[in-house]
CSV table of C-alpha atoms in Angstrom, one decimal:
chain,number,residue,atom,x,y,z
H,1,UNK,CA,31.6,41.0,-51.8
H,2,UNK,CA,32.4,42.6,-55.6
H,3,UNK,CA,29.2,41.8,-56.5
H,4,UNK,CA,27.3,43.7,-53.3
H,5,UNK,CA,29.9,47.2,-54.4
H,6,UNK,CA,28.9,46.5,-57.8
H,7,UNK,CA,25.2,46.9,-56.9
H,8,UNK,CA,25.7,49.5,-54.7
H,9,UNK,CA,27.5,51.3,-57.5
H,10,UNK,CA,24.9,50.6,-59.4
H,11,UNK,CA,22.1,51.9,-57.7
H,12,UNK,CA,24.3,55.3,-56.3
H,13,UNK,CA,24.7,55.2,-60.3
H,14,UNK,CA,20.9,54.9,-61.1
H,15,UNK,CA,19.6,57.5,-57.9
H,16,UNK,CA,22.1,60.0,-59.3
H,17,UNK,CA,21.0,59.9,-62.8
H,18,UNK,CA,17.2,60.4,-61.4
H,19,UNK,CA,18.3,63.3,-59.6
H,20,UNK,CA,20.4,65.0,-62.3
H,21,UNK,CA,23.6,63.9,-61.1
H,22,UNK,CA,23.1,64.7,-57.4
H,23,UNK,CA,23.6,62.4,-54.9
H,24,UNK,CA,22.2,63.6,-51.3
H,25,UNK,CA,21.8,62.2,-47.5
H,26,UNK,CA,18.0,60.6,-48.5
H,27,UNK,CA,20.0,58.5,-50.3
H,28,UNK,CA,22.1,57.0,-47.9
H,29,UNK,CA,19.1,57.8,-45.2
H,30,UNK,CA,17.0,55.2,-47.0
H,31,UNK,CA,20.2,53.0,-48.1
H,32,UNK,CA,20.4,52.5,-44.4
H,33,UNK,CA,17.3,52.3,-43.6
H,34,UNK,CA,16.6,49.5,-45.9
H,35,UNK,CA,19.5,47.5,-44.3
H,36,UNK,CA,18.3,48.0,-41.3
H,37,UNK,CA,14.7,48.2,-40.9
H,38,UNK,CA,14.3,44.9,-43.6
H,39,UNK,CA,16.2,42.6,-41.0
H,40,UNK,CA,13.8,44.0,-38.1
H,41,UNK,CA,11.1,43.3,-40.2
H,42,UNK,CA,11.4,39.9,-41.0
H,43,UNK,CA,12.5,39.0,-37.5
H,44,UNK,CA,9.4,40.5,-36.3
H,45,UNK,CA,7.5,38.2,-39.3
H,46,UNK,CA,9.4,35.4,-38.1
H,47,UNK,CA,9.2,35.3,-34.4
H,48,UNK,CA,5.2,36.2,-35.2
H,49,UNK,CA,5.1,32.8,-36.9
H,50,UNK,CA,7.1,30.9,-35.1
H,51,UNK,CA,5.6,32.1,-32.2
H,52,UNK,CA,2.4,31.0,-33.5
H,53,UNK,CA,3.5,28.2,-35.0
H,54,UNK,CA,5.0,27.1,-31.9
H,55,UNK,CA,2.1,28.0,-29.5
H,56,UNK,CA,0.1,26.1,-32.0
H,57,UNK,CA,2.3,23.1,-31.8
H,58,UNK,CA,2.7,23.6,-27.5
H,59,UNK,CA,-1.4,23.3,-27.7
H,60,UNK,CA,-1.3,20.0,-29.8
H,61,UNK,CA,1.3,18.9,-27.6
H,62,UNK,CA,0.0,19.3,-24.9
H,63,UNK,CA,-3.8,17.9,-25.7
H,64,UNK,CA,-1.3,15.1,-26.5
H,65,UNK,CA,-0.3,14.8,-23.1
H,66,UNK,CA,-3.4,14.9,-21.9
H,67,UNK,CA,-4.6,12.3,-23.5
H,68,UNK,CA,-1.6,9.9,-22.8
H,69,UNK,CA,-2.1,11.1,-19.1
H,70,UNK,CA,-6.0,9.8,-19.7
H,71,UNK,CA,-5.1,6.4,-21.2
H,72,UNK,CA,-2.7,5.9,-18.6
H,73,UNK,CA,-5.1,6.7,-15.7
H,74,UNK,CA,-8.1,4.2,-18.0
H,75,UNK,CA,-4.9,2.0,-18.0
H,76,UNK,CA,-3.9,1.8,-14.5
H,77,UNK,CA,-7.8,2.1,-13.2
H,78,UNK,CA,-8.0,-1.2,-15.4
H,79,UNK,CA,-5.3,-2.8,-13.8
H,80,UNK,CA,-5.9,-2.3,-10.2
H,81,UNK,CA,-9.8,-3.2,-11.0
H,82,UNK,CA,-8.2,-6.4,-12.3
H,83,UNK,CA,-5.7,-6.6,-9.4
H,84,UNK,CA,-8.5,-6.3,-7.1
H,85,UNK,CA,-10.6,-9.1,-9.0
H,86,UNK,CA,-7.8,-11.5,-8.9
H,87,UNK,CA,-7.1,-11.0,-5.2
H,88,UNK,CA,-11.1,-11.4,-4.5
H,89,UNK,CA,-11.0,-14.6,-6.9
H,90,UNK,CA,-8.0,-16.5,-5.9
H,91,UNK,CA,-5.9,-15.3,-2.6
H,92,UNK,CA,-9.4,-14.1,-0.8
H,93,UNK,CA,-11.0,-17.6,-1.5
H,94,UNK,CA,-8.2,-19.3,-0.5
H,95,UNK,CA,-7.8,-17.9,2.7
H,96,UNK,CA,-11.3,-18.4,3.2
H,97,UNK,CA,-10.8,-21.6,2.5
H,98,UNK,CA,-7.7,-22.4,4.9
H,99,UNK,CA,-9.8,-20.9,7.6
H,100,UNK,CA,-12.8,-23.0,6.6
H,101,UNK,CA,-10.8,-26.3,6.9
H,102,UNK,CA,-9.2,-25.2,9.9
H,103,UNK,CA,-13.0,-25.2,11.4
H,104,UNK,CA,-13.3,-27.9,10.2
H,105,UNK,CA,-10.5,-30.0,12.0
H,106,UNK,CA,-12.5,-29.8,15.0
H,107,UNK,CA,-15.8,-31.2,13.4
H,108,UNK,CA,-17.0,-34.6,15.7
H,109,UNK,CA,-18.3,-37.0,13.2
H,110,UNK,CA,-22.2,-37.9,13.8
H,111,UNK,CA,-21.8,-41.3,14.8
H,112,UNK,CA,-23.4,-44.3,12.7
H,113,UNK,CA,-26.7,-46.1,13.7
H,114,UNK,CA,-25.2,-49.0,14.9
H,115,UNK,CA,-22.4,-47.4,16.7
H,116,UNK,CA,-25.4,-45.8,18.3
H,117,UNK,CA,-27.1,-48.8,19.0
H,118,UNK,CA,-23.9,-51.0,20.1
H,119,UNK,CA,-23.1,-48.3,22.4
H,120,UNK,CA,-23.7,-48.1,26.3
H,121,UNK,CA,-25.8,-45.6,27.4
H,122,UNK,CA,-23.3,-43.6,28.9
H,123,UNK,CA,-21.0,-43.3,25.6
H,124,UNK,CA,-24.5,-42.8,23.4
H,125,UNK,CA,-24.2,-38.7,23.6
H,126,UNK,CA,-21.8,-37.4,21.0
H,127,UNK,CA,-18.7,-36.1,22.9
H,128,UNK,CA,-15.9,-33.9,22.1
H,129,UNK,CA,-12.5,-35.5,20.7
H,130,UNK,CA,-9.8,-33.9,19.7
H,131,UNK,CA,-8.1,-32.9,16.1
H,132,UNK,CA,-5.4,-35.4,16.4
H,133,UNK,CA,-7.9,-38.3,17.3
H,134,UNK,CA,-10.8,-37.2,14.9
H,135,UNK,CA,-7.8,-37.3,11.7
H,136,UNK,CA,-6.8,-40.6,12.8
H,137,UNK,CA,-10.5,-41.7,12.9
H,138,UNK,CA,-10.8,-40.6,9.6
H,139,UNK,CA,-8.0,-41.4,8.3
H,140,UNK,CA,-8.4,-45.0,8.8
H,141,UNK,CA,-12.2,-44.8,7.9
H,142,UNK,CA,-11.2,-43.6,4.6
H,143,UNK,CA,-7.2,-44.4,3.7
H,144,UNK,CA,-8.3,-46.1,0.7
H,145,UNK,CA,-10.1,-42.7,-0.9
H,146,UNK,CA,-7.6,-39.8,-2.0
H,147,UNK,CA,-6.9,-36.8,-0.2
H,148,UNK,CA,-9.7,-34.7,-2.2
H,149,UNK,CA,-12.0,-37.2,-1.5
H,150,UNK,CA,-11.1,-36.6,2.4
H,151,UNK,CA,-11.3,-32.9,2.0
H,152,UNK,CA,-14.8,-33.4,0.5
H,153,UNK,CA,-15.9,-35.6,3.1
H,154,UNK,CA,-14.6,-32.7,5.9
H,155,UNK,CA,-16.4,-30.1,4.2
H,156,UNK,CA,-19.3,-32.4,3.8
H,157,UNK,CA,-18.9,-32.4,7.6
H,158,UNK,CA,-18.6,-28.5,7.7
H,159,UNK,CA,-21.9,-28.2,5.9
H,160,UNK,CA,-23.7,-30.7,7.9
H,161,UNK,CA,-22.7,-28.4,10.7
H,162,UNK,CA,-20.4,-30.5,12.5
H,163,UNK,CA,-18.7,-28.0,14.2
H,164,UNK,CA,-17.6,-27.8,18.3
């Protein structure tokens, strides 16, 4: 605080000495001006820069957003094409295939040539038996393969179109 009266002094001191001793109201006008106006001024430069600055910085921002938002979207399109893929690979094809072997449960098997030929005449046309029977048919045909084996042999069946 001494050292802002000492300048003051000082430059009263100086301003009087210019004007031969006098010390009048411009002084103090520009005194307090100067005090005032400089404040104003460099608010006004600051809030211009920051204002800048910060509109700058608001534009970077949000072209950074933006571009986050973009990844994201690439990102999640990515995902639910995947999603999509794996359902359509794996859940799709397996219920395809549950229904497929549930056609095929009723599949009659084609009987053999000499079952054919052992037969009488009115047991020779290929009649309809049911799940239960057909399995156990099978089933003691084939006990000694394993169950893919039997699952090849029913879609073997499907193919052959064995179907009721």
């Amino acid at each position: 605080m001494e050292k802002i009266k000492n300048l003051f002094f000082e430059m009263n001191r100086d301003y009087a000495e210019m004007n031969k001793g006098k010390v009048d109201g411009w002084f103090y006008l520009s005194l307090v001006a100067g005090l005032v106006l400089s404040p104003i001024i460099l608010i006004g430069i600051l809030y211009i820069e920051i204002h800048f600055f910060l509109e700058w910085k608001w534009i970077h921002f949000r072209e950074k957003i933006l571009e986050i938002k973009r990844r994201m979207s690439r990102k999640k399109r990515k995902f639910f094409r995947e999603l999509k893929q794996f359902i359509r690979e794996n859940i799709t094809y397996k219920l395809r295939e549950r229904r497929r072997i549930k056609r095929i449960r009723y599949v009659v098997p084609a009987p053999t040539i000499s079952a054919i030929e052992n037969a009488e005449p009115e047991e020779s046309s290929i009649k309809t038996i049911s799940w239960k029977e057909w399995k156990e048919k099978v089933d003691a045909e084939y006990e000694d393969l394993g169950h893919s084996d039997q699952e090849e042999y029913r879609l073997g069946a499907l193919d052959a179109g064995w179907e009721i």
